[in-house]
CSV table of C-alpha atoms and ligand atoms in Angstrom, one decimal:
chain,number,residue,atom,x,y,z
A,1196,MET,CA,17.0,-19.6,10.5
A,1197,GLY,CA,16.1,-16.0,11.1
A,1198,LYS,CA,12.6,-14.9,11.9
A,1199,GLU,CA,9.8,-15.0,9.3
A,1200,ARG,CA,9.7,-11.9,7.2
A,1201,ILE,CA,6.6,-9.9,6.2
A,1202,LEU,CA,7.1,-7.3,3.5
A,1203,THR,CA,5.0,-4.8,1.7
A,1204,GLY,CA,5.4,-1.8,-0.5
A,1205,ILE,CA,3.5,1.5,-0.8
A,1206,THR,CA,3.5,3.2,-4.1
A,1207,THR,CA,4.4,6.9,-3.6
A,1208,THR,CA,1.6,8.7,-5.5
A,1209,GLY,CA,-1.2,10.7,-4.1
A,1210,THR,CA,-2.1,11.7,-0.5
A,1211,PRO,CA,-3.0,8.8,1.9
A,1212,HIS,CA,-6.7,8.5,2.5
A,1213,LEU,CA,-9.0,6.7,4.9
A,1214,GLY,CA,-9.2,3.7,2.6
A,1215,ASN,CA,-5.4,3.3,2.7
A,1216,TYR,CA,-5.5,3.8,6.5
A,1217,VAL,CA,-8.1,1.2,7.2
A,1218,GLY,CA,-7.0,-1.3,4.5
A,1219,ALA,CA,-3.2,-1.1,4.7
A,1220,ILE,CA,-1.6,1.3,7.2
A,1221,ARG,CA,-3.5,0.4,10.4
A,1222,PRO,CA,-3.2,-3.4,9.9
A,1223,ALA,CA,0.5,-3.1,8.9
A,1224,ILE,CA,1.4,-1.1,11.9
A,1225,ALA,CA,-0.5,-3.5,14.1
A,1226,ALA,CA,1.3,-6.5,12.5
A,1227,SER,CA,4.6,-4.9,13.0
A,1228,LYS,CA,4.2,-5.0,16.7
A,1229,ASN,CA,4.4,-8.8,16.6
A,1230,THR,CA,7.9,-9.6,17.7
A,1231,ASP,CA,7.8,-13.1,16.2
A,1232,VAL,CA,8.2,-11.6,12.7
A,1233,GLU,CA,10.4,-9.1,11.1
A,1234,SER,CA,8.5,-6.5,9.1
A,1235,PHE,CA,9.9,-4.7,6.0
A,1236,TYR,CA,7.8,-1.8,4.8
A,1237,PHE,CA,9.0,0.4,2.0
A,1238,LEU,CA,8.1,3.4,-0.2
A,1239,ALA,CA,7.9,2.0,-3.7
A,1240,ASP,CA,9.1,5.2,-5.4
A,1241,TYR,CA,10.4,3.4,-8.5
A,1242,HIS,CA,7.0,1.8,-8.9
A,1243,ALA,CA,5.4,5.3,-8.6
A,1244,LEU,CA,7.3,6.4,-11.8
A,1245,ILE,CA,5.2,3.9,-13.8
A,1246,LYS,CA,2.0,5.8,-13.0
A,1247,CYS,CA,3.2,9.3,-12.4
A,1248,GLN,CA,5.7,11.4,-14.2
A,1249,ASP,CA,5.2,14.5,-12.2
A,1250,PRO,CA,8.4,14.9,-10.2
A,1251,GLU,CA,6.8,17.3,-7.6
A,1252,GLU,CA,4.0,14.9,-6.9
A,1253,ILE,CA,6.4,11.9,-6.5
A,1254,HIS,CA,8.5,13.9,-4.1
A,1255,ARG,CA,5.6,15.4,-2.1
A,1256,SER,CA,3.8,12.1,-1.9
A,1257,THR,CA,6.9,10.3,-0.7
A,1258,LEU,CA,7.1,12.7,2.2
A,1259,GLU,CA,3.4,12.6,3.0
A,1260,ILE,CA,3.2,8.8,3.0
A,1261,ALA,CA,6.4,8.4,5.1
A,1262,ALA,CA,5.1,11.0,7.5
A,1263,SER,CA,1.7,9.4,7.7
A,1264,TRP,CA,3.1,6.0,8.6
A,1265,LEU,CA,5.4,7.5,11.2
A,1266,ALA,CA,2.8,9.7,12.7
A,1267,LEU,CA,0.3,6.8,13.0
A,1268,GLY,CA,2.8,5.0,15.1
A,1269,LEU,CA,5.0,2.8,13.0
A,1270,ASP,CA,7.8,1.7,15.3
A,1271,THR,CA,10.9,2.0,13.2
A,1272,ASP,CA,13.1,0.4,15.9
A,1273,HIS,CA,11.3,-2.7,15.1
A,1274,ALA,CA,10.0,-2.5,11.6
A,1275,VAL,CA,12.5,-1.9,8.8
A,1276,PHE,CA,11.1,1.2,7.0
A,1277,TYR,CA,12.9,2.4,3.9
A,1278,ARG,CA,12.7,3.8,0.4
A,1279,GLN,CA,13.1,1.4,-2.6
A,1280,SER,CA,15.4,3.8,-4.4
A,1281,ASP,CA,17.8,3.8,-1.5
A,1282,ILE,CA,18.5,0.1,-2.1
A,1283,PRO,CA,20.5,-0.1,-5.4
A,1284,GLU,CA,20.6,-3.9,-5.0
A,1285,ILE,CA,16.8,-4.0,-5.8
A,1286,THR,CA,17.3,-2.5,-9.3
A,1287,GLU,CA,20.3,-4.8,-9.8
A,1288,LEU,CA,18.3,-7.8,-8.9
A,1289,THR,CA,15.5,-6.6,-11.3
A,1290,TRP,CA,17.9,-7.2,-14.2
A,1291,LEU,CA,19.0,-10.7,-13.0
A,1292,LEU,CA,15.3,-11.6,-12.6
A,1293,SER,CA,14.4,-10.1,-16.0
A,1294,CYS,CA,16.8,-12.6,-17.6
A,1295,MET,CA,14.9,-15.4,-15.8
A,1296,THR,CA,11.4,-14.1,-16.6
A,1297,ALA,CA,9.4,-15.4,-19.5
A,1298,LYS,CA,8.0,-12.6,-21.6
A,1299,GLY,CA,4.9,-14.7,-22.0
A,1300,LEU,CA,4.4,-14.5,-18.2
A,1301,MET,CA,4.4,-10.7,-18.4
A,1302,ASN,CA,2.0,-10.8,-21.3
A,1303,ARG,CA,-0.5,-12.3,-18.9
A,1304,SER,CA,-0.3,-9.5,-16.3
A,1305,HIS,CA,-3.7,-8.0,-15.6
A,1306,ALA,CA,-2.5,-4.5,-15.5
A,1307,TYR,CA,-0.8,-4.8,-18.9
A,1308,LYS,CA,-3.8,-6.6,-20.4
A,1309,ALA,CA,-6.2,-4.0,-19.1
A,1310,ALA,CA,-4.1,-1.2,-20.8
A,1311,VAL,CA,-4.0,-3.2,-24.1
A,1312,GLN,CA,-7.7,-3.7,-24.0
A,1313,GLN,CA,-8.4,0.0,-23.3
A,1314,ASN,CA,-6.3,0.8,-26.4
A,1315,GLU,CA,-8.1,-1.7,-28.5
A,1316,GLU,CA,-11.5,-0.3,-27.4
A,1317,ALA,CA,-10.3,3.2,-28.2
A,1318,GLY,CA,-9.2,2.0,-31.7
A,1319,GLU,CA,-5.5,2.7,-30.9
A,1320,ASP,CA,-2.5,0.6,-31.5
A,1321,ALA,CA,-2.4,-2.2,-28.9
A,1322,ASP,CA,0.8,-0.8,-27.3
A,1323,PHE,CA,-0.2,2.9,-27.4
A,1324,ALA,CA,1.4,4.7,-24.4
A,1325,ILE,CA,2.4,1.5,-22.7
A,1326,THR,CA,5.9,1.8,-21.3
A,1327,MET,CA,8.4,-1.0,-20.5
A,1328,GLY,CA,8.0,0.2,-16.9
A,1329,LEU,CA,4.3,-0.9,-16.9
A,1330,PHE,CA,5.1,-4.1,-18.8
A,1331,SER,CA,8.0,-5.1,-16.5
A,1332,TYR,CA,6.3,-3.9,-13.3
A,1333,PRO,CA,5.9,-7.4,-11.9
A,1334,VAL,CA,9.7,-8.0,-12.2
A,1335,LEU,CA,10.5,-4.9,-10.2
A,1336,MET,CA,8.0,-6.1,-7.6
A,1337,ALA,CA,9.5,-9.6,-7.6
A,1338,ALA,CA,12.9,-8.0,-6.9
A,1339,ASP,CA,11.4,-6.0,-4.0
A,1340,ILE,CA,10.2,-9.2,-2.4
A,1341,LEU,CA,12.9,-11.7,-3.2
A,1342,MET,CA,15.7,-9.3,-2.2
A,1343,PHE,CA,14.6,-9.8,1.4
A,1344,ASN,CA,13.5,-13.4,1.2
A,1345,ALA,CA,10.1,-12.4,2.6
A,1346,ARG,CA,7.6,-15.1,2.8
A,1347,GLN,CA,4.4,-13.2,3.7
A,1348,ILE,CA,3.3,-10.4,1.5
A,1349,PRO,CA,0.2,-8.5,2.7
A,1350,VAL,CA,-1.5,-7.0,-0.3
A,1351,GLY,CA,-4.8,-6.0,-1.8
A,1352,ARG,CA,-6.6,-8.4,-4.1
A,1353,ASP,CA,-5.4,-6.6,-7.1
A,1354,GLN,CA,-1.8,-7.5,-6.3
A,1355,ILE,CA,-2.2,-11.2,-5.8
A,1356,GLN,CA,-1.2,-12.0,-9.4
A,1357,HIS,CA,2.0,-10.0,-8.9
A,1358,VAL,CA,3.0,-12.0,-5.9
A,1359,GLU,CA,2.3,-15.2,-7.7
A,1360,MET,CA,4.5,-14.0,-10.5
A,1361,ALA,CA,7.3,-13.2,-8.0
A,1362,ARG,CA,6.9,-16.8,-6.8
A,1363,ASP,CA,7.1,-18.2,-10.4
A,1364,ILE,CA,10.2,-16.1,-11.1
A,1365,ALA,CA,11.8,-17.2,-7.8
A,1366,GLN,CA,11.1,-20.8,-8.7
A,1367,ARG,CA,12.7,-20.5,-12.1
A,1368,PHE,CA,15.8,-18.8,-10.7
A,1369,ASN,CA,16.1,-21.4,-7.9
A,1370,HIS,CA,15.7,-24.2,-10.4
A,1371,HIS,CA,18.4,-22.9,-12.7
A,1372,TYR,CA,20.9,-21.5,-10.3
A,1373,GLY,CA,20.2,-23.1,-6.9
A,1374,GLU,CA,18.0,-22.4,-3.9
A,1375,TYR,CA,18.5,-18.7,-3.3
A,1376,PHE,CA,15.0,-17.5,-2.8
A,1377,VAL,CA,12.2,-18.1,-0.3
A,1378,LEU,CA,8.9,-18.6,-2.2
A,1379,PRO,CA,6.6,-15.7,-1.3
A,1380,GLU,CA,2.9,-15.9,-0.6
A,1381,ALA,CA,0.2,-13.2,-0.8
A,1382,VAL,CA,-1.5,-12.6,2.5
A,1383,ILE,CA,-5.1,-11.3,2.1
A,1384,ASP,CA,-6.8,-10.1,5.3
A,1385,ASP,CA,-10.5,-10.6,4.9
A,1386,ASN,CA,-11.3,-8.7,8.1
A,1387,VAL,CA,-9.9,-5.6,6.6
A,1388,ALA,CA,-12.6,-3.2,5.3
A,1389,LEU,CA,-12.6,-2.0,1.8
A,1390,LEU,CA,-13.9,1.5,2.3
A,1391,GLN,CA,-16.5,3.2,0.1
A,1392,GLY,CA,-15.7,6.7,-1.0
A,1393,LEU,CA,-17.8,9.9,-1.0
A,1394,ASP,CA,-19.8,8.7,-4.0
A,1395,GLY,CA,-20.3,5.1,-2.7
A,1396,ARG,CA,-17.8,3.6,-5.1
A,1397,LYS,CA,-14.6,2.1,-3.7
A,1398,MET,CA,-12.5,4.9,-2.1
A,1399,SER,CA,-9.7,5.5,-4.6
A,1400,LYS,CA,-7.5,8.3,-5.8
A,1401,SER,CA,-8.5,7.4,-9.3
A,1402,TYR,CA,-12.2,8.2,-8.6
A,1403,GLY,CA,-11.4,11.4,-6.8
A,1404,ASN,CA,-13.8,10.3,-4.0
A,1405,THR,CA,-11.4,10.1,-1.1
A,1406,ILE,CA,-11.2,11.5,2.4
A,1407,PRO,CA,-7.5,12.2,3.1
A,1408,ILE,CA,-6.3,10.9,6.5
A,1409,PHE,CA,-4.9,14.2,7.8
A,1410,LEU,CA,-7.4,16.9,7.1
A,1411,GLY,CA,-7.9,19.6,9.6
A,1412,GLU,CA,-11.0,19.2,11.7
A,1413,LYS,CA,-13.1,21.6,9.6
A,1414,GLN,CA,-12.1,19.9,6.4
A,1415,LEU,CA,-12.7,16.5,7.8
A,1416,LYS,CA,-16.2,17.5,8.8
A,1417,LYS,CA,-16.8,19.0,5.4
A,1418,HIS,CA,-15.7,15.8,3.6
A,1419,ILE,CA,-17.8,13.6,5.8
A,1420,ASN,CA,-20.8,15.8,5.1
A,1421,LYS,CA,-20.2,15.2,1.4
A,1422,ILE,CA,-20.7,11.4,1.7
A,1423,LYS,CA,-23.6,10.5,-0.6
A,1424,THR,CA,-26.8,9.5,1.2
A,1425,ASN,CA,-30.4,9.1,0.0
A,1426,LEU,CA,-33.4,11.4,0.6
A,1427,LEU,CA,-34.9,9.5,3.6
A,1428,GLU,CA,-36.1,11.9,6.3
A,1429,PRO,CA,-35.3,11.7,10.0
A,1430,GLY,CA,-37.4,9.0,11.5
A,1431,GLU,CA,-37.5,6.9,8.4
A,1432,PRO,CA,-35.6,3.6,8.8
A,1433,LYS,CA,-32.4,3.5,6.9
A,1434,ASP,CA,-30.4,0.5,5.5
A,1435,PRO,CA,-27.0,0.4,7.2
A,1436,ASP,CA,-25.6,-2.2,4.8
A,1437,SER,CA,-25.8,-0.1,1.7
A,1438,SER,CA,-24.6,3.1,3.5
A,1439,ALA,CA,-21.1,4.5,3.1
A,1440,VAL,CA,-21.7,6.4,6.4
A,1441,PHE,CA,-22.4,3.2,8.2
A,1442,GLN,CA,-19.5,1.3,6.6
A,1443,ILE,CA,-16.9,3.9,7.5
A,1444,TRP,CA,-18.4,4.0,11.0
A,1445,GLN,CA,-17.9,0.3,11.2
A,1446,ALA,CA,-14.2,0.6,10.2
A,1447,PHE,CA,-13.6,2.9,13.2
A,1448,ALA,CA,-16.0,1.7,15.8
A,1449,THR,CA,-15.9,-1.1,18.4
A,1450,ARG,CA,-18.3,-4.0,17.9
A,1451,GLU,CA,-20.7,-2.5,20.5
A,1452,GLN,CA,-20.7,0.9,18.8
A,1453,THR,CA,-21.4,-0.7,15.5
A,1454,GLU,CA,-24.4,-2.7,16.8
A,1455,ALA,CA,-25.7,0.5,18.5
A,1456,MET,CA,-25.4,2.4,15.2
A,1457,ARG,CA,-27.2,-0.4,13.4
A,1458,VAL,CA,-30.1,0.0,15.8
A,1459,ASP,CA,-30.1,3.8,15.3
A,1460,PHE,CA,-30.3,3.3,11.5
A,1461,THR,CA,-33.3,1.0,11.9
A,1462,ASN,CA,-34.9,3.6,14.1
A,1463,GLY,CA,-34.4,6.3,11.5
A,1464,ILE,CA,-31.4,8.4,12.7
A,1465,ALA,CA,-31.1,11.6,10.7
A,1466,TRP,CA,-28.3,11.6,8.2
A,1467,GLY,CA,-27.0,14.8,9.7
A,1468,GLU,CA,-26.8,13.2,13.1
A,1469,ALA,CA,-25.1,10.0,11.8
A,1470,LYS,CA,-22.5,12.1,10.0
A,1471,LYS,CA,-21.9,14.2,13.1
A,1472,ARG,CA,-21.2,11.1,15.1
A,1473,LEU,CA,-19.0,9.7,12.4
A,1474,PHE,CA,-16.9,12.8,12.3
A,1475,GLU,CA,-16.4,12.6,16.1
A,1476,LEU,CA,-15.4,9.0,16.0
A,1477,VAL,CA,-13.0,9.4,13.1
A,1478,ASN,CA,-11.6,12.6,14.5
A,1479,ALA,CA,-11.0,11.0,17.9
A,1480,GLU,CA,-8.9,8.2,16.3
A,1481,LEU,CA,-6.8,10.5,14.1
A,1482,ALA,CA,-6.4,13.7,16.1
A,1483,PRO,CA,-3.4,12.6,18.1
A,1484,ALA,CA,-1.5,11.6,15.0
A,1485,ARG,CA,-2.5,14.7,13.1
A,1486,GLU,CA,-0.2,17.0,15.2
A,1487,ARG,CA,2.8,14.7,14.7
A,1488,TYR,CA,2.1,14.5,11.0
A,1489,GLU,CA,2.1,18.3,10.7
A,1490,GLU,CA,5.3,18.5,12.6
A,1491,LEU,CA,7.0,15.9,10.3
A,1492,LEU,CA,5.9,17.7,7.2
A,1493,LYS,CA,7.6,20.8,8.5
A,1494,ALA,CA,10.7,18.8,9.4
A,1495,PRO,CA,11.4,16.6,6.3
A,1496,GLN,CA,15.0,16.1,7.5
A,1497,GLU,CA,13.7,14.0,10.4
A,1498,VAL,CA,11.8,11.8,8.0
A,1499,GLU,CA,14.8,11.6,5.7
A,1500,ALA,CA,17.1,10.6,8.6
A,1501,ILE,CA,14.7,7.8,9.6
A,1502,LEU,CA,14.5,6.5,6.0
A,1503,ARG,CA,18.3,6.5,5.7
A,1504,GLN,CA,18.6,4.6,8.9
A,1505,GLY,CA,16.1,2.1,7.5
A,1506,ALA,CA,18.1,1.8,4.3
A,1507,ILE,CA,21.2,0.9,6.3
A,1508,ARG,CA,19.3,-1.9,8.0
A,1509,ALA,CA,17.7,-3.1,4.8
A,1510,ARG,CA,21.1,-3.2,3.0
A,1511,GLN,CA,22.5,-5.4,5.7
A,1512,SER,CA,20.4,-8.1,4.0
A,1513,SER,CA,20.5,-7.0,0.4
A,1514,GLN,CA,24.2,-6.4,0.0
A,1515,PRO,CA,25.3,-9.9,1.0
A,1516,LEU,CA,22.5,-11.5,-1.0
A,1517,ILE,CA,23.3,-9.6,-4.2
A,1518,GLU,CA,26.9,-10.6,-3.9
A,1519,LYS,CA,25.9,-14.3,-3.7
A,1520,LEU,CA,23.5,-13.8,-6.6
A,1521,ARG,CA,26.0,-12.1,-8.9
A,1522,SER,CA,28.3,-14.9,-8.2
A,1523,ALA,CA,25.6,-17.5,-8.8
A,1524,VAL,CA,25.0,-16.2,-12.3
A,1525,GLY,CA,28.8,-16.0,-13.0
A,1526,ILE,CA,29.5,-12.4,-12.3
A,1527,SER,CA,32.4,-12.1,-9.9
A,1528,ALA,CA,36.1,-11.2,-9.7
A,1529,LEU,CA,38.3,-13.1,-12.1
A,1530,ALA,CA,40.9,-13.8,-9.6
B,1062,LIG,N1,2.5,-2.8,-6.4
B,1062,LIG,C1,2.1,-2.6,-5.1
B,1062,LIG,C2,0.8,-1.7,-5.1
B,1062,LIG,O1,0.6,-1.0,-6.1
B,1062,LIG,C3,3.1,-1.9,-4.3
B,1062,LIG,C4,4.3,-2.7,-4.2
B,1062,LIG,C5,5.5,-2.5,-4.8
B,1062,LIG,C6,4.5,-3.9,-3.4
B,1062,LIG,N2,6.4,-3.5,-4.5
B,1062,LIG,C7,5.8,-4.3,-3.6
B,1062,LIG,C8,3.6,-4.6,-2.6
B,1062,LIG,C9,6.3,-5.5,-3.0
B,1062,LIG,C10,4.1,-5.8,-2.0
B,1062,LIG,C11,5.4,-6.2,-2.2
B,1062,LIG,O2,0.0,-1.8,-4.2
């Protein structure tokens, strides 16, 4: 038996922000240092097409996300880092799995149901603007996972259902054709912070309230100054637990620094002072990677070479497995 595999995908839309950093990138890079496991991290560019049909954005975002992970210290000698679209076996497997996936299972997908509900509320046809891509999204995601027989799938809570569907699909395939797939499990890290954005709602590209990871210092300061606070004056006690400033502080600070800031809030630290310290803390953590990030953006061929290397490694697993699977379903040379 080989090592246990951890796998996760990153959809290539938008510019990575502090919420992505704290919630996904930082823990994934840390986990990839554990040599008892094999980590597979990939850019889910086919998934991106479901949400975004702007070719320039897809292309730009793929570079920005790859450069962010590399600049922040992903060790690609250890982790396998690749682009979904470089692995043709994944789309091939998507079809094999589609033929083992109950349509009724896909009907239950939260993402699809939410889109239908929105249409109904707007008085539209239930399927208005819903593509087959959105509907079959969980099958593509199942192929991503099952292609590499990964057991542990670190995801956000919104993705748990998709991992469970991958498991259902794997079970059905195994039951019908034989034991080809490891059954995957979603791994949810409760210690990972869900960051609030500038307006106090969850930091998310869809709310336009994000702080991108790699802003220049001036811009970073500006964004932090925009974080919504209340009108309490310096000297008036402030509630740390309802403050986005405190919450972001906590995601970057040591335990001691967090406790000290909690005391400062109770003692009425001025918002301006708290934000100034927050800027310094966040900047200190990100500044070393920022330079490397800028270099990589200017040298996309470097990023490209790393991803191609990753694809070669990934395909060492996917090519032999797809051969077995084709043969399992009855597709193989006649003589
Ligand atoms: N759907 C995931 C998201 O939006 C990204 C993703 C695609 C993924 N394929 C995956 C995550 C496979 C884990 C495993 O966050």
